[in-house]
mmCIF file of C-alpha atoms and ligand atoms in Angstrom:
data_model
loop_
_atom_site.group_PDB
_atom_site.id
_atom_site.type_symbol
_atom_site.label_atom_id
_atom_site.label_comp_id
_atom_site.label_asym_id
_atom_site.label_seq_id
_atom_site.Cartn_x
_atom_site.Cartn_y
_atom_site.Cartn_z
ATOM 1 C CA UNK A 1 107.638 228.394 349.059
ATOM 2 C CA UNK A 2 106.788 232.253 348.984
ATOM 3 C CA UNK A 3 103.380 233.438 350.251
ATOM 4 C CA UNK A 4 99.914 232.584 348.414
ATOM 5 C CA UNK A 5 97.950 234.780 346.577
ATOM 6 C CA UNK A 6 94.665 234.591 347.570
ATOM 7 C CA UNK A 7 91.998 237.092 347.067
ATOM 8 C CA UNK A 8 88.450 237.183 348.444
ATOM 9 C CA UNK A 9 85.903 239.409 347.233
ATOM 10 C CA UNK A 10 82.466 239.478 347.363
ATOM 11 C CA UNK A 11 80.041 240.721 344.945
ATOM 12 C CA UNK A 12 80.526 243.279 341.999
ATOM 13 C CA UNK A 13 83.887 244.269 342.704
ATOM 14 C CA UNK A 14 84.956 240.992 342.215
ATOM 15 C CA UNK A 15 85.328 240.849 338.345
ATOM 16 C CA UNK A 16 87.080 244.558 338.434
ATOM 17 C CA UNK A 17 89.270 243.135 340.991
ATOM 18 C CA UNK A 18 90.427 240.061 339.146
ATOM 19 C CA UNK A 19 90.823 242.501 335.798
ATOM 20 C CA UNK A 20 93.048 245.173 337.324
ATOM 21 C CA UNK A 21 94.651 241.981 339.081
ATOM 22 C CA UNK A 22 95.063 240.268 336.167
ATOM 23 C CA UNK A 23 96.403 243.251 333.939
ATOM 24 C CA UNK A 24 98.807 244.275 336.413
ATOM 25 C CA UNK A 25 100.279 241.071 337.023
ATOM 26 C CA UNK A 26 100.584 239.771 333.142
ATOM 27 C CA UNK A 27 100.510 236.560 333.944
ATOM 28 C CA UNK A 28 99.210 235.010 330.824
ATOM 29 C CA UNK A 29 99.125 237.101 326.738
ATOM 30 C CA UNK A 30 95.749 234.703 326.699
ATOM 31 C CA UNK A 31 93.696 232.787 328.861
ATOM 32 C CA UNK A 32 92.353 229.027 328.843
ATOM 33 C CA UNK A 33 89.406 229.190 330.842
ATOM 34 C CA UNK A 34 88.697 225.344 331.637
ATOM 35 C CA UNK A 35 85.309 225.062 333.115
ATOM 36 C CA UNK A 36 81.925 222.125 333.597
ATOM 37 C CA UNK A 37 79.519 221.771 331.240
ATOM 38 C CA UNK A 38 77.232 223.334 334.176
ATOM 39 C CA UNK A 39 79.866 226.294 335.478
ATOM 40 C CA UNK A 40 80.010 227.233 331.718
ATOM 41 C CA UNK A 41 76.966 228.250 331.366
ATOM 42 C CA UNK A 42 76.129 229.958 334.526
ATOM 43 C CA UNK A 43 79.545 231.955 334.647
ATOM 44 C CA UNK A 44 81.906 230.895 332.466
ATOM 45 C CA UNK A 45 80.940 232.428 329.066
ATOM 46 C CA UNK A 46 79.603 235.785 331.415
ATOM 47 C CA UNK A 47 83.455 235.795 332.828
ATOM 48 C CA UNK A 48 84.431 235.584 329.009
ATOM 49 C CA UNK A 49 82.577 238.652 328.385
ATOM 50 C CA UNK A 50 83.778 240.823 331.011
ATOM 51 C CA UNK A 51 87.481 239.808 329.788
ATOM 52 C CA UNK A 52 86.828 240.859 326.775
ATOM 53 C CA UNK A 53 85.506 243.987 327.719
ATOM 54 C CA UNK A 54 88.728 244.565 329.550
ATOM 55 C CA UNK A 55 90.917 243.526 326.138
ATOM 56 C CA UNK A 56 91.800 240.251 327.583
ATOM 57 C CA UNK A 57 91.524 237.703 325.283
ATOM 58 C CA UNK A 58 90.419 234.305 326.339
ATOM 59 C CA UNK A 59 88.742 230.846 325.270
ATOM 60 C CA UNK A 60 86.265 228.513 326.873
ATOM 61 C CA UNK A 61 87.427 225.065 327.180
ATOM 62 C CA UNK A 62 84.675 222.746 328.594
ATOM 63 C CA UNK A 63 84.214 218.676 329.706
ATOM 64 C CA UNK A 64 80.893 217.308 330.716
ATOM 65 C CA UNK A 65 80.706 217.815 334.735
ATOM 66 C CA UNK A 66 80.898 215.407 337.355
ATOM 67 C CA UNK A 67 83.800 213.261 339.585
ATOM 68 C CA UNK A 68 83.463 210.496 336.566
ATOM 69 C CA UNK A 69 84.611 212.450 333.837
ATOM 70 C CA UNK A 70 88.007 213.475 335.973
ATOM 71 C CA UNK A 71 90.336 210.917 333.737
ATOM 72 C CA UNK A 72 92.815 211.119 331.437
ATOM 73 C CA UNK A 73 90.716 211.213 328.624
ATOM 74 C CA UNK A 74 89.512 214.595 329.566
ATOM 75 C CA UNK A 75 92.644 215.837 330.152
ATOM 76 C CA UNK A 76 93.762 214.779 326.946
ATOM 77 C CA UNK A 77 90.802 216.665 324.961
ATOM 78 C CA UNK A 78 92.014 219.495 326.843
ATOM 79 C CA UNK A 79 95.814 219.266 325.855
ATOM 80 C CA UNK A 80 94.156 219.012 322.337
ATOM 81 C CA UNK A 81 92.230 222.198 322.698
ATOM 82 C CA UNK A 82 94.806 223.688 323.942
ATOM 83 C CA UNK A 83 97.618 222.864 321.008
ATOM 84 C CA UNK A 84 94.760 223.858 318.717
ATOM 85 C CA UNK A 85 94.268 227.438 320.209
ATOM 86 C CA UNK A 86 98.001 227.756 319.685
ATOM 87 C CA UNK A 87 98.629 228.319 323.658
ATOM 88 C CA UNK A 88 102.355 228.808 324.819
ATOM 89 C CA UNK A 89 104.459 229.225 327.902
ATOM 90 C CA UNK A 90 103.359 233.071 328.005
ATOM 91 C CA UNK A 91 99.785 232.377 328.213
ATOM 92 C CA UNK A 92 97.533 230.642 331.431
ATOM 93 C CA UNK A 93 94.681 229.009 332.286
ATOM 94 C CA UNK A 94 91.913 229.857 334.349
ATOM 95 C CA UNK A 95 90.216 226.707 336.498
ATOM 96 C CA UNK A 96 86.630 228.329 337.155
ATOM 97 C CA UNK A 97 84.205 225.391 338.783
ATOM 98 C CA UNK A 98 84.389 222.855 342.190
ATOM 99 C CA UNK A 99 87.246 220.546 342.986
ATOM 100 C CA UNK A 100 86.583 218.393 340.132
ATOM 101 C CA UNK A 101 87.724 221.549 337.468
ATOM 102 C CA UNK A 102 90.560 222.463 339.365
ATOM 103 C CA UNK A 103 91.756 219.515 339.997
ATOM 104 C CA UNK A 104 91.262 218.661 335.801
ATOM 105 C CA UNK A 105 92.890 222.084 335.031
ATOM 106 C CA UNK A 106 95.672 222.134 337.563
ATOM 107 C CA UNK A 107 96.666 218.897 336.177
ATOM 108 C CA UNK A 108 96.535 220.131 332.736
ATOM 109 C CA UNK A 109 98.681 223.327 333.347
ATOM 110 C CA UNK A 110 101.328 221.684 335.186
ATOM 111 C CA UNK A 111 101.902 219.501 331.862
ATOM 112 C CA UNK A 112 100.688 221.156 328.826
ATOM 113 C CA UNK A 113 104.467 222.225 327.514
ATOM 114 C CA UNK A 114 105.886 221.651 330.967
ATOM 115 C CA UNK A 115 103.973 223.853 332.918
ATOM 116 C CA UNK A 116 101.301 226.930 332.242
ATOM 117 C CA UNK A 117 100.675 229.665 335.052
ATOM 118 C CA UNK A 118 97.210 228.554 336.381
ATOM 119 C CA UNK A 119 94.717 230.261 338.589
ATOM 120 C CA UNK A 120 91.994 229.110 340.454
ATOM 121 C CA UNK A 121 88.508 231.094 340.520
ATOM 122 C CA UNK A 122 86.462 228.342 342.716
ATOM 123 C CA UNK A 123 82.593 228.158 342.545
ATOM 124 C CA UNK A 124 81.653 225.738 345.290
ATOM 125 C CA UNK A 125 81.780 225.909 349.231
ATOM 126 C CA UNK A 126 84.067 222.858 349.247
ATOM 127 C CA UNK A 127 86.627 224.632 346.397
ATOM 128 C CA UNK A 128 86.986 227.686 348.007
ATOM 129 C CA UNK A 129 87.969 226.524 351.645
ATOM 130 C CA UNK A 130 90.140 223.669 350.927
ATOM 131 C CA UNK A 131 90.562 222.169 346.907
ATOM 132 C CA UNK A 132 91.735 225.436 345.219
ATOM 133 C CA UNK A 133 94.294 226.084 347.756
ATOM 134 C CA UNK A 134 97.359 223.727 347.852
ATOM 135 C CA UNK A 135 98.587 223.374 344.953
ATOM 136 C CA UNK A 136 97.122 219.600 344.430
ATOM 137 C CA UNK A 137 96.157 218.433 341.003
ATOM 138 C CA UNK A 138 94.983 215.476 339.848
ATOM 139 C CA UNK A 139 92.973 212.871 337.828
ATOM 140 C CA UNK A 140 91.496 209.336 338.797
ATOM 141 C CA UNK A 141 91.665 206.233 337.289
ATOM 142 C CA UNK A 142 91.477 202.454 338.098
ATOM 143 C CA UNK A 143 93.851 202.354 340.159
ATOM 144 C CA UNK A 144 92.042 205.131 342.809
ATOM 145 C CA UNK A 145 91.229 208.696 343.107
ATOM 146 C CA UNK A 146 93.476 211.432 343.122
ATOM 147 C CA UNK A 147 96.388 208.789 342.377
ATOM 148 C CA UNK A 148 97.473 210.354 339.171
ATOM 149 C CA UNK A 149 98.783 213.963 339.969
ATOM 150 C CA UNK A 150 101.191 216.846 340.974
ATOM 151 C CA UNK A 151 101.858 219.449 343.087
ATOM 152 C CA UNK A 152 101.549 222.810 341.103
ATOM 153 C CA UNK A 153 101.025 226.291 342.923
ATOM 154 C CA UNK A 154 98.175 228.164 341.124
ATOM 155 C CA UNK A 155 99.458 231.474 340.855
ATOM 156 C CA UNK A 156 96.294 233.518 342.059
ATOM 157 C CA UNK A 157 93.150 232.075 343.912
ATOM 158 C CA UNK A 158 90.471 234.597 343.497
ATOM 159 C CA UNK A 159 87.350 233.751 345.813
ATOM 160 C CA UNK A 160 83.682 235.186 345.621
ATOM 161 C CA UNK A 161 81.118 233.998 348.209
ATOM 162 C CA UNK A 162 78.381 235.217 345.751
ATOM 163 C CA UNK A 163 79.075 231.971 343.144
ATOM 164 C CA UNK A 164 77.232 229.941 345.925
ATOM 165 C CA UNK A 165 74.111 231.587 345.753
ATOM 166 C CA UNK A 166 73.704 228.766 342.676
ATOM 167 C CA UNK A 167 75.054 226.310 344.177
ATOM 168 C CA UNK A 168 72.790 222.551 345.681
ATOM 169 C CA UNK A 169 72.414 222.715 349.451
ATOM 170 C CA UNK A 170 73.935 219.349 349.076
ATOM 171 C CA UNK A 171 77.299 220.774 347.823
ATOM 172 C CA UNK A 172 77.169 223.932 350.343
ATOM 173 C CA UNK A 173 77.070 220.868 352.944
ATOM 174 C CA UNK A 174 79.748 219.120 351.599
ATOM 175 C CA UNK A 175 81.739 222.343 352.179
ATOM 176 C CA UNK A 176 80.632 222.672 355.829
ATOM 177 C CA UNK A 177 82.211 219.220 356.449
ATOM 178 C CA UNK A 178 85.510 220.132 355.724
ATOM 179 C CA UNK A 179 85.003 223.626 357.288
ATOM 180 C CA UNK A 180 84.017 221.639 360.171
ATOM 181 C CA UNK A 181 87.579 220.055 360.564
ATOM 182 C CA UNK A 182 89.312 222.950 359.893
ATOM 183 C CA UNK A 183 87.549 224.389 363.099
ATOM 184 C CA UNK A 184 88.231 221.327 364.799
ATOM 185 C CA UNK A 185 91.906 220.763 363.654
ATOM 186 C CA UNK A 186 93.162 224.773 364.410
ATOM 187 C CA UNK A 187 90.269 227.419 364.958
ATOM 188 C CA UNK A 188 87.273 226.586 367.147
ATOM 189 C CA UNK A 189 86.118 230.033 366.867
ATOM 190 C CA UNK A 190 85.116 228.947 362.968
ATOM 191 C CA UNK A 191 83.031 226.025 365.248
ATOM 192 C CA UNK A 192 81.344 228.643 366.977
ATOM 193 C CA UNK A 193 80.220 230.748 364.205
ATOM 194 C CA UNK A 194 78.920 227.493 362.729
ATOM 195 C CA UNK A 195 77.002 226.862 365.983
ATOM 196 C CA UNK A 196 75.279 230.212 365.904
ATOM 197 C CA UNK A 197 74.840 231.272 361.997
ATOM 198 C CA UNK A 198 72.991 228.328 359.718
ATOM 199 C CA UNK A 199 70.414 230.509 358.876
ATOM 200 C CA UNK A 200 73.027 232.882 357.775
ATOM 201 C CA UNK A 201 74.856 230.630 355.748
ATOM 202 C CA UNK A 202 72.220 229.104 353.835
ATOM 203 C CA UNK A 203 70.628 232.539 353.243
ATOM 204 C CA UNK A 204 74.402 233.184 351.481
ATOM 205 C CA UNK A 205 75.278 235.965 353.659
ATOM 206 C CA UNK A 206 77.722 237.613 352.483
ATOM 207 C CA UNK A 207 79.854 238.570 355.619
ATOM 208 C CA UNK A 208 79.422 235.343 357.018
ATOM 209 C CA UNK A 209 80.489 233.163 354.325
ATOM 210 C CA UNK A 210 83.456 235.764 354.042
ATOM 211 C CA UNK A 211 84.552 235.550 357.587
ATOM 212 C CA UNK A 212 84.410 231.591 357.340
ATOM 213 C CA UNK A 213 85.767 230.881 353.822
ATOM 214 C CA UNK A 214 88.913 233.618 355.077
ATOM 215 C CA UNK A 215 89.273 232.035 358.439
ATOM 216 C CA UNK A 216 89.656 228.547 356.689
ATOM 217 C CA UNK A 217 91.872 229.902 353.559
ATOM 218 C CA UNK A 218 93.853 231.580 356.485
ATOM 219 C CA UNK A 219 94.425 227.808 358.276
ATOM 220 C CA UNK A 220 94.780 225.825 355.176
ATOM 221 C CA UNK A 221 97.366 228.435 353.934
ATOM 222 C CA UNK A 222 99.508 228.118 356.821
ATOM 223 C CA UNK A 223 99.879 224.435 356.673
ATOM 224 C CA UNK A 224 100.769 224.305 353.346
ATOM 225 C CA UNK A 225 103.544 227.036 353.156
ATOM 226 C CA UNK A 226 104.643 225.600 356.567
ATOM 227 C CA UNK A 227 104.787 221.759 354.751
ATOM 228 C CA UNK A 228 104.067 222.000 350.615
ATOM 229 C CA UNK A 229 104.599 217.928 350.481
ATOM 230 C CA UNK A 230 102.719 216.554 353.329
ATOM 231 C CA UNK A 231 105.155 215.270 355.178
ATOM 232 C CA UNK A 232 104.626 217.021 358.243
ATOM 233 C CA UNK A 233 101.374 219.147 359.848
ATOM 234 C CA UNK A 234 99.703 219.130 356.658
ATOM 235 C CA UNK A 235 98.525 216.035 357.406
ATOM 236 C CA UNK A 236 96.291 217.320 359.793
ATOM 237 C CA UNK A 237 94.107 218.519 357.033
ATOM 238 C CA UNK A 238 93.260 214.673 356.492
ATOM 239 C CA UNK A 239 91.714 214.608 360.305
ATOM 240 C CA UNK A 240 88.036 212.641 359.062
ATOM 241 C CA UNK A 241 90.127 211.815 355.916
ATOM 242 C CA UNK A 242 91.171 208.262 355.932
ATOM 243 C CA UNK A 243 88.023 206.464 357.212
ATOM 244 C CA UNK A 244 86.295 209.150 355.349
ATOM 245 C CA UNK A 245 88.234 207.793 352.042
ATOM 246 C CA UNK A 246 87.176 204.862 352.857
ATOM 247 C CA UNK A 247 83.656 205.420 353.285
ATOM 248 C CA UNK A 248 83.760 207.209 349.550
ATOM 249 C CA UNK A 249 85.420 204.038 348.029
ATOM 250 C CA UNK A 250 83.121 201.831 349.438
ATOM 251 C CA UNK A 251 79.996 203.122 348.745
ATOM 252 C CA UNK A 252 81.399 203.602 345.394
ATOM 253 C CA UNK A 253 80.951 207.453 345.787
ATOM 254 C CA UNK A 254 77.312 207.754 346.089
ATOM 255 C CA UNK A 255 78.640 209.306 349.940
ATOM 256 C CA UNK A 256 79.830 212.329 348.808
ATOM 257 C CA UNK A 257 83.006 213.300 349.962
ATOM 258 C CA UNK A 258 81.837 216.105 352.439
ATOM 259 C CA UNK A 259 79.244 213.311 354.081
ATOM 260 C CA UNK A 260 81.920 211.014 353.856
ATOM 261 C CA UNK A 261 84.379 213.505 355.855
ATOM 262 C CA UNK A 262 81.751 214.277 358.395
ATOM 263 C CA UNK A 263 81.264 210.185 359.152
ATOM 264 C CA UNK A 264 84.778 209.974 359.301
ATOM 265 C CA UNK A 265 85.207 212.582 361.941
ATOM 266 C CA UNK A 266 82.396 211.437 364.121
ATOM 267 C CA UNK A 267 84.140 207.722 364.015
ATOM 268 C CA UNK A 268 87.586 208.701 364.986
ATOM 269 C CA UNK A 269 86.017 211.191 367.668
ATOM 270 C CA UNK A 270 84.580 208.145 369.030
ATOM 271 C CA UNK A 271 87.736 206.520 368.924
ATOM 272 C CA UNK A 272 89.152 209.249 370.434
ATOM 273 C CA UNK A 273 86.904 209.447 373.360
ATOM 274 C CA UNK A 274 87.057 205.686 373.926
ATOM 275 C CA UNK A 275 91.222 206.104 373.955
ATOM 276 C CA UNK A 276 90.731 208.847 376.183
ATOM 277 C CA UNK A 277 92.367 211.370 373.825
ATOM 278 C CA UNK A 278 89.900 213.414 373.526
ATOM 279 C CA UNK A 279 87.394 214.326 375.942
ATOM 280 C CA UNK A 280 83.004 213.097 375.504
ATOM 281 C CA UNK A 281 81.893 216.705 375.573
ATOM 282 C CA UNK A 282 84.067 218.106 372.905
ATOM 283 C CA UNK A 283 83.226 214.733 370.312
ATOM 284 C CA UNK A 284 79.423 215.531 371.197
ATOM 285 C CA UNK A 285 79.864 219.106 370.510
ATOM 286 C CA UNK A 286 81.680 218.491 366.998
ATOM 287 C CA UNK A 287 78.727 215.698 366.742
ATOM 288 C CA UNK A 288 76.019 218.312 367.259
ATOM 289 C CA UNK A 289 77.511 220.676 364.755
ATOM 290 C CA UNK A 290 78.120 217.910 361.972
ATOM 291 C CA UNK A 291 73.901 217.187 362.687
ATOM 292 C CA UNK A 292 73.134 220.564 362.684
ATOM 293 C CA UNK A 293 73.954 220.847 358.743
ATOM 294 C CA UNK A 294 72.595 217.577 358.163
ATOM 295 C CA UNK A 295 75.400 215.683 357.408
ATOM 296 C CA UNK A 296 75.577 212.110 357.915
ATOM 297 C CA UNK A 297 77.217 210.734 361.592
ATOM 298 C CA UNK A 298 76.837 207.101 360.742
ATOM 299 C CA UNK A 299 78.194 204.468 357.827
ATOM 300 C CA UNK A 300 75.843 203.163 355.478
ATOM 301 C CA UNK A 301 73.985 199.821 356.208
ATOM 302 C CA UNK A 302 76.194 198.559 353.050
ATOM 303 C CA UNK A 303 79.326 199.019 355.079
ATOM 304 C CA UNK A 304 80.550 196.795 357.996
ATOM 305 C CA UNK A 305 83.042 196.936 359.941
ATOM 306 C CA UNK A 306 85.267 194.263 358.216
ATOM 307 C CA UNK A 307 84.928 196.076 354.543
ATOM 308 C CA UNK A 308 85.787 199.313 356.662
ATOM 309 C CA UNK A 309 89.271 197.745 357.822
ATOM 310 C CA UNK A 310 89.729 196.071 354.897
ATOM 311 C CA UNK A 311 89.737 199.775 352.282
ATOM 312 C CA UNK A 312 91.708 201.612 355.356
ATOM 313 C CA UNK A 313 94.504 198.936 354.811
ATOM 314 C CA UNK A 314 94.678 199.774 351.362
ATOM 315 C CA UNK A 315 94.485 203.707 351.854
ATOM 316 C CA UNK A 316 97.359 205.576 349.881
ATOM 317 C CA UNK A 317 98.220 207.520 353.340
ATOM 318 C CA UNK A 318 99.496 204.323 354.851
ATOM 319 C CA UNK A 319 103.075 204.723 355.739
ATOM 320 C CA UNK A 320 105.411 202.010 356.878
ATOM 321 C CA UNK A 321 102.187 199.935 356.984
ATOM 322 C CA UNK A 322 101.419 202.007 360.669
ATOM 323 C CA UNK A 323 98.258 203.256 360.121
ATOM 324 C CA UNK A 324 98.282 207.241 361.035
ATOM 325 C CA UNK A 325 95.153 208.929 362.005
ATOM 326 C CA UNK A 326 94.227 212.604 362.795
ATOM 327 C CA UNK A 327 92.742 212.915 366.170
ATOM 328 C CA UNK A 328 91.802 216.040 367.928
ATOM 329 C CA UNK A 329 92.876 216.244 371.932
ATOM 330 C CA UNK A 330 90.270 219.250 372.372
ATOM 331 C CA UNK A 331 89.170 221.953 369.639
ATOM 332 C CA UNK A 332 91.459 223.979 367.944
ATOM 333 C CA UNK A 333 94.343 220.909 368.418
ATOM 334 C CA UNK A 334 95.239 218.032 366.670
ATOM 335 C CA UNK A 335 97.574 215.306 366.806
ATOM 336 C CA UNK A 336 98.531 212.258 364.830
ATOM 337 C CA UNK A 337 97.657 208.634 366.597
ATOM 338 C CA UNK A 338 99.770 205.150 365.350
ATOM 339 C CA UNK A 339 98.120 203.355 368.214
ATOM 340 C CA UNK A 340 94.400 202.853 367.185
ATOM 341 C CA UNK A 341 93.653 198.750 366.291
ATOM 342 C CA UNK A 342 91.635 197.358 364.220
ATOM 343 C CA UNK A 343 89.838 196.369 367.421
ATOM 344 C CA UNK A 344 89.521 199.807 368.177
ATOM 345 C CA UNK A 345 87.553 200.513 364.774
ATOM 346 C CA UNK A 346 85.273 197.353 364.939
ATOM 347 C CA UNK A 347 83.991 198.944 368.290
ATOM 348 C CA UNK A 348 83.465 202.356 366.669
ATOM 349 C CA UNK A 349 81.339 200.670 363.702
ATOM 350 C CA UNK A 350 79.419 199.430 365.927
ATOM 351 C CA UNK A 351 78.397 202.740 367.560
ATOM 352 C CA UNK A 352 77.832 204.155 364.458
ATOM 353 C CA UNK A 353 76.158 201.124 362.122
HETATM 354 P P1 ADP B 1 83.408 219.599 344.396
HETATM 355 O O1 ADP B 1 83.729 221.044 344.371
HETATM 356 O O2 ADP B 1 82.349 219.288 345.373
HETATM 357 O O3 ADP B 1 84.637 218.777 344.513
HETATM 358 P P2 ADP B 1 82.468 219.467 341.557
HETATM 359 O O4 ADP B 1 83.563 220.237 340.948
HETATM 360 O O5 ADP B 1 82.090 218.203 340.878
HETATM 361 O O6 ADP B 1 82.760 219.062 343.051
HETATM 362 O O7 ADP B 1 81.188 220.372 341.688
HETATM 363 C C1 ADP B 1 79.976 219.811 342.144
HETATM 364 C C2 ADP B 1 78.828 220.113 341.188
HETATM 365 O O8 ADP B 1 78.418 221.466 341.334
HETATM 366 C C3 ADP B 1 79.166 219.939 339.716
HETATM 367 O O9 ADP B 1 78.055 219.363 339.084
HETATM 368 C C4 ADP B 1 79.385 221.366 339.232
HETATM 369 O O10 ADP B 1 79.091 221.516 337.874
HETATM 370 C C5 ADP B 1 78.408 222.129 340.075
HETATM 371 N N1 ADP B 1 78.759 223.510 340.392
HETATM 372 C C6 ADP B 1 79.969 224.025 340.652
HETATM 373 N N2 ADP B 1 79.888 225.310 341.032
HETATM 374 C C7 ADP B 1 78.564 225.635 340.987
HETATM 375 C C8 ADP B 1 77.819 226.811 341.306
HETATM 376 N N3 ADP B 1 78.412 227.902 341.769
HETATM 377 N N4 ADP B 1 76.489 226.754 341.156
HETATM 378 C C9 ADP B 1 75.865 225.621 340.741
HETATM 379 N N5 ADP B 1 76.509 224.477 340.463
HETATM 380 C C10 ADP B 1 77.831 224.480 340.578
HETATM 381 ZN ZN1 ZN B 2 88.468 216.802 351.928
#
């Protein structure tokens, strides 16, 4: 797989950037711009504008936001919009909004007549370090989340801090978890400026959010151009992941998937520590970070230890029914364990019921 192109720019030079960008690299005659019902109307219809401005043509295609509505109905309504504007192989789509739109419009250009150029223009924290780069796509449905989907390089991922400054503290939190275990998996340095800039960060500055959002692009990059299919160190992006998952499923996703991510860590840090992988310190340090955002350390009183075991047996990462878990040996290094029990997890419920 060649090299990702992935922009960041913060501010007003972001919209001239993405023009000249996307004049000089003619990647679509026209351009879908599949967006939320909320990302519409706060940027959507302005990014419109400037397009047109620039002689770009383009049309807004919308769905009703929220994790529910990513199904196959949606897509469909999309594919329709899409046959109706008359969109061919020469044109692309632009997925501007969180995880849930790119996800919906990654999907839908790796189908719609086998396959549309796509780029990714994420609005939240969470999108911008870790969902918009990848190349995952996908849809829910009964069966599970994310079960339904490809893998489909977006051509560009154009990033721009300044999209926050809209965004729920809930959501920016949900974004620290996962930059949280990027730290953790491969850059304690991004732990650090955690430790030392909250203020910063919830003030949206600018350089901060920069420095972080590159330093995690830079991480996630790597591991997918180094392993595109998961098979390998990609995997490590999942450290938190599977009890996380878990956690999401059964709470029937009123834990957000950040919160859930951040429990997830904290158990199989615990684990860790109790294995003697990992030493007490660093699991209290990654503890103290994970409270200093306010995210959640602990399951909810609806989940005990025997529901816990029960979802993680039934988690789509299960391979050769050996349960693989990230754990980190100290900051900054990760490996994958085969040996934690179910034992093992009953204790860690305990310490964090
Ligand atoms: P995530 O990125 O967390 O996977 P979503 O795509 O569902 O999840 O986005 C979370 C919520 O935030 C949605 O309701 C979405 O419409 C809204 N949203 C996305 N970007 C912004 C933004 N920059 N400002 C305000 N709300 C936003
Ligand atoms: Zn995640």
């Amino acid at each position: 797989m060649k090299k990702l192109d992935i922009q960041i720019v913060s501010g007003d030079n972001f919209i001239r950037r993405v023009i000249v960008d996307l004049k000089s690299s003619n990647l679509g005659k026209k351009y879908a711009i599949i967006t939320d019902s909320n990302v519409k109307k706060l940027y959507a219809e302005k990014l419109q504008k400037d397009l047109k401005k620039a002689d770009i043509e383009s049309v807004i295609i919308s769905f009703p936001y929220g994790e529910k509505n990513k199904n196959f109905q949606t897509v469909e309504k999309i594919l329709d919009q899409l046959f109706k504007e008359e969109f061919h192989r020469d044109d692309a789509i632009i997925a501007l909004g969180g995880g849930v739109t790119g996800d919906i419009a990654g999907f839908t250009a790796s189908i719609y007549m086998r396959g549309l150029p796509y780029i990714q223009i994420p609005t939240t924290l969470l999108a911008m370090v870790d969902s918009s780069i990848g190349g995952k796509t996908g849809i829910d449905s009964k069966w599970g989340k994310n079960l339904i989907g490809t893998f489909y390089q977006p051509k560009k991922v154009y990033i721009n801090p300044k999209f926050l400054e809209t965004l729920p503290k809930k959501q920016i939190r949900n974004g620290i978890a996962e930059i949280i275990k990027c730290g953790a998996i491969a850059r304690p340095a991004i732990l650090k400026i955690l430790n030392k800039n909250k203020d910063k960060i919830f003030a949206f500055n600018q350089k901060v959010l920069s420095k972080i959002i590159n330093l995690c692009v830079k991480i996630k990059s790597n591991f997918v151009l180094a392993d595109e299919k998961e098979n390998g160190i990609r995997k490590y992006l999942n450290y938190g992941h599977t009890i996380g998952h878990a956690v999401e499923k059964l709470s029937k996703f009123s834990v957000q998937h950040g919160e859930a991510v951040s429990i997830g860590m904290a158990m199989i840090n615990t684990i860790a520590v109790s294995k003697k992988i990992m030493s007490k310190k660093d699991s209290d340090f990654i503890k103290s970070l994970l409270k200093l955002y306010e995210l959640p350390t602990h399951l909810p009183r609806t989940i005990s230890s025997i529901k816990l075991i029960g979802a993680l047996s039934l988690d789509k990462k299960t391979e050769n029914s050996k349960r693989q878990f990230v754990v980190i040996t100290k900051p900054g290094k990760a490996k994958i364990s085969t040996l934690i029990t179910n034992s093992d997890i009953t204790k860690a419920c305990k310490k964090h019921a």
